[in-house]
Short mmCIF file of C-alpha atoms in Angstrom, two decimals:
data_model
loop_
_atom_site.label_atom_id
_atom_site.label_comp_id
_atom_site.label_asym_id
_atom_site.label_seq_id
_atom_site.Cartn_x
_atom_site.Cartn_y
_atom_site.Cartn_z
CA UNK Y 1 -0.09 -0.03 0.12
CA UNK Y 2 2.92 2.35 0.75
CA UNK Y 3 3.99 2.11 -2.83
CA UNK Y 4 0.70 2.90 -4.18
CA UNK Y 5 0.35 5.85 -2.00
CA UNK Y 6 4.16 7.00 -2.90
CA UNK Y 7 3.03 7.03 -6.56
CA UNK Y 8 -0.02 8.68 -5.82
CA UNK Y 9 1.50 11.42 -3.65
CA UNK Y 10 4.06 12.08 -6.50
CA UNK Y 11 1.75 12.20 -9.18
CA UNK Y 12 -0.46 14.75 -6.88
CA UNK Y 13 2.33 16.84 -6.33
CA UNK Y 14 3.44 17.12 -9.65
CA UNK Y 15 0.10 18.07 -10.92
CA UNK Y 16 -0.63 20.52 -8.27
CA UNK Y 17 2.52 22.42 -7.74
CA UNK Y 18 4.60 22.57 -11.34
CA UNK Y 19 3.62 24.47 -14.40
CA UNK Y 20 3.74 21.56 -16.44
CA UNK Y 21 2.34 20.89 -20.28
CA UNK Y 22 -1.04 19.52 -20.95
CA UNK Y 23 0.54 16.58 -22.61
CA UNK Y 24 2.86 15.98 -19.61
CA UNK Y 25 -0.17 16.15 -17.27
CA UNK Y 26 -2.16 13.77 -19.10
CA UNK Y 27 0.89 11.23 -19.23
CA UNK Y 28 1.24 11.61 -15.48
CA UNK Y 29 -2.59 11.22 -14.59
CA UNK Y 30 -2.75 8.18 -17.20
CA UNK Y 31 0.24 6.46 -15.46
CA UNK Y 32 0.49 7.79 -12.15
CA UNK Y 33 -3.05 7.97 -11.19
CA UNK Y 34 -5.73 6.04 -13.69
CA UNK Y 35 -3.62 3.24 -14.58
CA UNK Y 36 -2.36 2.63 -10.97
CA UNK Y 37 -5.62 3.21 -9.30
CA UNK Y 38 -7.18 0.79 -11.64
CA UNK Y 39 -4.61 -1.93 -10.82
CA UNK Y 40 -4.58 -1.39 -7.14
CA UNK Y 41 -8.47 -1.62 -7.30
CA UNK Y 42 -8.61 -4.59 -9.02
CA UNK Y 43 -6.02 -6.39 -6.95
CA UNK Y 44 -8.03 -5.43 -3.74
CA UNK Y 45 -11.33 -6.54 -5.25
CA UNK Y 46 -9.79 -9.60 -6.69
CA UNK Y 47 -8.59 -10.47 -3.17
CA UNK Y 48 -11.79 -9.54 -1.53
CA UNK Y 49 -14.01 -11.73 -3.78
CA UNK Y 50 -11.89 -14.81 -2.82
CA UNK Y 51 -12.58 -14.06 1.00
CA UNK Y 52 -15.73 -14.89 3.04
CA UNK Y 53 -17.62 -11.20 3.53
CA UNK Y 54 -16.63 -9.79 6.65
CA UNK Y 55 -18.83 -7.37 8.73
CA UNK Y 56 -16.78 -5.09 10.82
CA UNK Y 57 -17.94 -4.03 14.47
CA UNK Y 58 -18.48 -0.07 13.97
CA UNK Y 59 -17.85 0.01 17.93
CA UNK Y 60 -14.25 -0.93 17.18
CA UNK Y 61 -13.17 0.93 14.28
CA UNK Y 62 -9.59 1.13 15.16
CA UNK Y 63 -7.70 -2.18 15.56
CA UNK Y 64 -4.96 -2.29 17.96
CA UNK Y 65 -1.49 -1.72 16.54
CA UNK Y 66 1.94 -1.25 17.60
CA UNK Y 67 2.51 2.08 16.01
CA UNK Y 68 4.08 4.79 18.53
CA UNK Y 69 2.17 7.68 19.49
CA UNK Y 70 3.55 10.99 17.85
CA UNK Y 71 6.42 12.43 20.34
CA UNK Y 72 6.27 15.77 21.96
CA UNK Y 73 8.88 16.96 19.52
CA UNK Y 74 6.90 16.01 16.47
CA UNK Y 75 3.69 18.09 17.85
CA UNK Y 76 6.15 21.04 18.70
CA UNK Y 77 7.39 21.15 14.96
CA UNK Y 78 4.02 20.70 13.57
CA UNK Y 79 2.44 23.45 15.49
CA UNK Y 80 5.51 25.85 14.97
CA UNK Y 81 4.93 25.12 11.11
CA UNK Y 82 1.10 25.73 11.19
CA UNK Y 83 1.66 28.75 12.99
CA UNK Y 84 4.32 30.08 10.91
CA UNK Y 85 2.86 29.50 7.49
CA UNK Y 86 -0.40 31.10 8.77
CA UNK Y 87 0.96 34.05 10.06
CA UNK Y 88 4.08 35.02 8.27
CA UNK Y 89 3.83 38.33 6.64
CA UNK Y 90 -0.08 37.87 7.28
CA UNK Y 91 -1.05 41.33 5.88
CA UNK Y 92 1.60 41.37 2.85
CA UNK Y 93 1.28 37.95 1.42
CA UNK Y 94 -0.87 38.40 -1.09
CA UNK Y 95 -0.21 41.90 -1.03
CA UNK Y 96 -3.92 42.95 -1.58
CA UNK Y 97 -7.52 41.16 -1.30
CA UNK Y 98 -8.91 39.65 -4.67
CA UNK Y 99 -12.32 40.68 -5.70
CA UNK Y 100 -14.61 38.29 -3.93
CA UNK Y 101 -12.58 39.32 -0.72
CA UNK Y 102 -13.51 42.75 -1.27
CA UNK Y 103 -17.09 42.26 -1.87
CA UNK Y 104 -17.37 39.90 1.16
CA UNK Y 105 -15.53 42.00 3.44
CA UNK Y 106 -17.71 45.05 2.49
CA UNK Y 107 -21.05 43.17 3.01
CA UNK Y 108 -19.53 42.13 6.55
CA UNK Y 109 -18.56 45.64 7.36
CA UNK Y 110 -22.26 46.56 6.59
CA UNK Y 111 -23.45 44.25 9.60
CA UNK Y 112 -21.40 46.33 12.22
CA UNK Y 113 -23.88 49.15 12.25
CA UNK Y 114 -27.02 47.09 11.45
CA UNK Y 115 -27.45 43.60 11.46
CA UNK Y 116 -29.20 41.83 8.47
CA UNK Y 117 -30.56 38.28 8.37
CA UNK Y 118 -30.45 38.04 4.77
CA UNK Y 119 -30.25 34.33 3.39
CA UNK Y 120 -28.61 34.92 -0.10
CA UNK Y 121 -26.45 37.74 -0.53
CA UNK Y 122 -25.52 39.64 -3.99
CA UNK Y 123 -27.06 38.65 -7.32
CA UNK Y 124 -24.71 35.28 -7.09
CA UNK Y 125 -27.13 34.03 -4.31
CA UNK Y 126 -24.17 33.47 -1.99
CA UNK Y 127 -25.10 31.80 1.16
CA UNK Y 128 -24.99 33.74 4.49
CA UNK Y 129 -22.75 32.07 7.10
CA UNK Y 130 -19.41 33.27 6.06
CA UNK Y 131 -20.53 36.88 5.88
CA UNK Y 132 -22.43 36.74 9.24
CA UNK Y 133 -19.36 35.14 10.89
CA UNK Y 134 -17.03 37.92 9.42
CA UNK Y 135 -19.65 40.37 10.62
CA UNK Y 136 -19.30 39.34 14.22
CA UNK Y 137 -15.44 39.22 13.83
CA UNK Y 138 -15.45 42.86 12.63
CA UNK Y 139 -17.28 43.98 15.91
CA UNK Y 140 -14.43 42.31 18.01
CA UNK Y 141 -11.71 43.49 15.59
CA UNK Y 142 -12.12 46.73 13.40
CA UNK Y 143 -12.25 45.80 9.54
CA UNK Y 144 -8.93 46.19 8.03
CA UNK Y 145 -6.57 43.87 5.67
CA UNK Y 146 -4.81 42.46 8.84
CA UNK Y 147 -8.27 41.46 10.61
CA UNK Y 148 -9.60 39.95 7.20
CA UNK Y 149 -6.31 37.68 7.08
CA UNK Y 150 -6.64 37.09 10.48
CA UNK Y 151 -10.13 35.72 10.20
CA UNK Y 152 -9.26 33.02 7.52
CA UNK Y 153 -6.01 32.31 9.45
CA UNK Y 154 -7.74 31.27 12.53
CA UNK Y 155 -10.13 29.10 10.77
CA UNK Y 156 -7.13 27.41 8.76
CA UNK Y 157 -5.33 26.76 12.18
CA UNK Y 158 -8.18 25.48 13.87
CA UNK Y 159 -8.90 23.00 10.89
CA UNK Y 160 -5.47 21.72 10.86
CA UNK Y 161 -5.52 21.01 14.67
CA UNK Y 162 -8.81 19.37 14.83
CA UNK Y 163 -7.75 17.25 11.90
CA UNK Y 164 -6.00 14.95 14.30
CA UNK Y 165 -8.91 14.50 16.72
CA UNK Y 166 -11.34 13.97 13.75
CA UNK Y 167 -9.10 10.96 12.30
CA UNK Y 168 -8.80 9.32 15.50
CA UNK Y 169 -12.06 7.32 15.26
CA UNK Y 170 -10.45 5.86 12.11
CA UNK Y 171 -6.59 5.89 12.28
CA UNK Y 172 -3.99 5.18 14.89
CA UNK Y 173 -2.35 7.83 16.87
CA UNK Y 174 0.63 8.31 14.47
CA UNK Y 175 -1.45 7.70 11.26
CA UNK Y 176 -3.82 10.36 12.45
CA UNK Y 177 -0.74 12.88 13.10
CA UNK Y 178 0.27 11.72 9.39
CA UNK Y 179 -3.38 12.66 8.26
CA UNK Y 180 -3.40 16.13 9.81
CA UNK Y 181 0.14 17.05 8.70
CA UNK Y 182 -0.55 16.24 5.16
CA UNK Y 183 -4.07 17.94 5.38
CA UNK Y 184 -2.44 21.36 7.37
CA UNK Y 185 0.23 21.61 4.41
CA UNK Y 186 -1.64 20.42 1.32
CA UNK Y 187 -2.52 22.41 -1.75
CA UNK Y 188 -5.99 22.65 -0.27
CA UNK Y 189 -5.17 24.12 2.74
CA UNK Y 190 -2.29 26.60 1.36
CA UNK Y 191 -5.07 28.18 -0.87
CA UNK Y 192 -7.68 28.80 1.33
CA UNK Y 193 -5.59 29.98 4.59
CA UNK Y 194 -5.36 33.51 3.44
CA UNK Y 195 -7.82 34.07 1.09
CA UNK Y 196 -11.61 34.96 2.51
CA UNK Y 197 -14.16 33.08 0.25
CA UNK Y 198 -17.21 30.90 0.80
CA UNK Y 199 -14.99 27.79 0.30
CA UNK Y 200 -13.09 28.46 3.42
CA UNK Y 201 -15.77 27.11 5.76
CA UNK Y 202 -16.03 23.62 3.77
CA UNK Y 203 -12.81 22.16 5.03
CA UNK Y 204 -13.65 23.11 8.82
CA UNK Y 205 -17.15 21.55 8.38
CA UNK Y 206 -15.85 18.49 6.27
CA UNK Y 207 -13.36 17.80 9.16
CA UNK Y 208 -15.74 18.00 11.85
CA UNK Y 209 -18.31 16.07 9.77
CA UNK Y 210 -16.00 13.01 9.47
CA UNK Y 211 -14.87 13.07 13.16
CA UNK Y 212 -18.25 13.31 14.76
CA UNK Y 213 -19.49 10.64 12.20
CA UNK Y 214 -16.42 8.29 13.31
CA UNK Y 215 -17.10 9.14 17.23
CA UNK Y 216 -20.83 8.45 16.40
CA UNK Y 217 -20.28 4.97 14.99
CA UNK Y 218 -17.79 4.15 17.86
CA UNK Y 219 -20.09 5.04 20.71
CA UNK Y 220 -21.98 2.14 22.00
CA UNK Y 221 -24.11 4.12 24.63
CA UNK Y 222 -27.28 5.53 23.63
CA UNK Y 223 -26.40 9.05 25.12
CA UNK Y 224 -23.33 9.27 23.56
CA UNK Y 225 -24.79 8.30 20.27
CA UNK Y 226 -27.45 11.06 20.45
CA UNK Y 227 -25.01 13.59 21.30
CA UNK Y 228 -22.84 12.79 18.47
CA UNK Y 229 -25.51 12.60 16.01
CA UNK Y 230 -26.90 16.03 17.58
CA UNK Y 231 -23.32 17.35 16.65
CA UNK Y 232 -23.52 16.05 13.15
CA UNK Y 233 -27.07 17.45 12.64
CA UNK Y 234 -25.78 21.04 13.72
CA UNK Y 235 -22.74 20.70 11.39
CA UNK Y 236 -24.79 19.87 8.33
CA UNK Y 237 -27.19 22.40 8.84
CA UNK Y 238 -24.40 24.86 9.12
CA UNK Y 239 -22.76 23.40 6.16
CA UNK Y 240 -25.93 23.98 3.87
CA UNK Y 241 -25.89 27.72 5.21
CA UNK Y 242 -21.88 28.11 4.10
CA UNK Y 243 -21.82 26.68 0.74
CA UNK Y 244 -24.37 24.95 -1.91
CA UNK Y 245 -21.74 22.14 -2.48
CA UNK Y 246 -22.29 21.04 0.93
CA UNK Y 247 -25.39 18.82 -0.39
CA UNK Y 248 -22.53 16.51 -1.56
CA UNK Y 249 -21.08 15.86 1.85
CA UNK Y 250 -24.73 15.52 3.41
CA UNK Y 251 -25.72 12.94 0.66
CA UNK Y 252 -22.58 10.96 1.27
CA UNK Y 253 -23.13 11.08 5.01
CA UNK Y 254 -26.85 10.05 4.56
CA UNK Y 255 -25.63 7.15 2.04
CA UNK Y 256 -23.43 5.76 5.17
CA UNK Y 257 -26.52 5.76 7.28
CA UNK Y 258 -28.64 3.98 4.70
CA UNK Y 259 -25.99 1.28 4.43
CA UNK Y 260 -25.50 0.95 8.13
CA UNK Y 261 -29.46 0.56 8.46
CA UNK Y 262 -29.05 -2.87 7.33
CA UNK Y 263 -26.33 -3.87 9.79
CA UNK Y 264 -27.88 -1.97 12.70
CA UNK Y 265 -31.48 -1.41 11.99
CA UNK Y 266 -32.30 -0.49 15.90
CA UNK Y 267 -30.48 2.86 14.82
CA UNK Y 268 -32.83 3.81 12.04
CA UNK Y 269 -34.52 6.48 14.48
CA UNK Y 270 -31.14 8.36 14.64
CA UNK Y 271 -30.56 8.05 10.94
CA UNK Y 272 -34.27 9.36 10.31
CA UNK Y 273 -33.77 12.23 12.73
CA UNK Y 274 -30.53 13.22 10.78
CA UNK Y 275 -32.30 13.20 7.38
CA UNK Y 276 -35.48 14.95 8.55
CA UNK Y 277 -33.86 17.81 10.68
CA UNK Y 278 -30.92 18.40 8.05
CA UNK Y 279 -33.50 18.51 5.25
CA UNK Y 280 -36.00 20.80 7.03
CA UNK Y 281 -33.33 23.00 7.75
CA UNK Y 282 -32.84 24.04 4.25
CA UNK Y 283 -36.37 24.96 3.51
CA UNK Y 284 -35.61 28.78 4.35
CA UNK Y 285 -32.79 28.70 1.66
CA UNK Y 286 -35.07 26.68 -0.77
CA UNK Y 287 -37.85 28.98 -0.33
#
């Protein structure tokens, strides 16, 4: 699996960070992604078909491993690099906001004087959560280029740190640490850590959604199950009010519950609560 991972990592890095020609990109995608993924998928599928079906216990998603926990030194380096990349020359790189940032910041500034519960903003019909949050932030820190960058940096830092805890229901300590490392310094995170756009909220809510789903699946007590299901419902409601593409995350989460309903039908009441409450929350936007 590490061989496949290494090739995927190299291919993804070349496609993401290097200004290659279209022909070179197509060759990298064909050889380093498409053919390699198809080969790996075929090997795994062939092996799985030869084995009897396995039903995993969702209460023990993590198998006990001998992997060591990340040391305090590694955590210190990780925290230092996260803070450095997010705060280094915060108000000068990039030197000036892009057009969308200027529009969002102006709309948020208007909320300092008079609050507005408008659900869809501008002719583009943009969801309101980012503008509301930035408007509240401007009441704490006066509007400026620095405060605009600080707002996005704080979201990026928070997402990088919670990535570890949200991966823990599925992965060991060290693998969760590697997950959070790759997430914090990925092309995705670097793209959004200093740009105030509606997409900034998606990584934050996606990571939270993943973690709460994992902790829900691991929970055996009814009280904890309802606790994590409530958190999932709130996250998905907020996700709908952050960006329209959240419907994809919601649909995938719903599919997980549909599949699990065959394995654990006694949890259908909780799955139904998720579907009904999150669906009803979209009515104001739909109307």
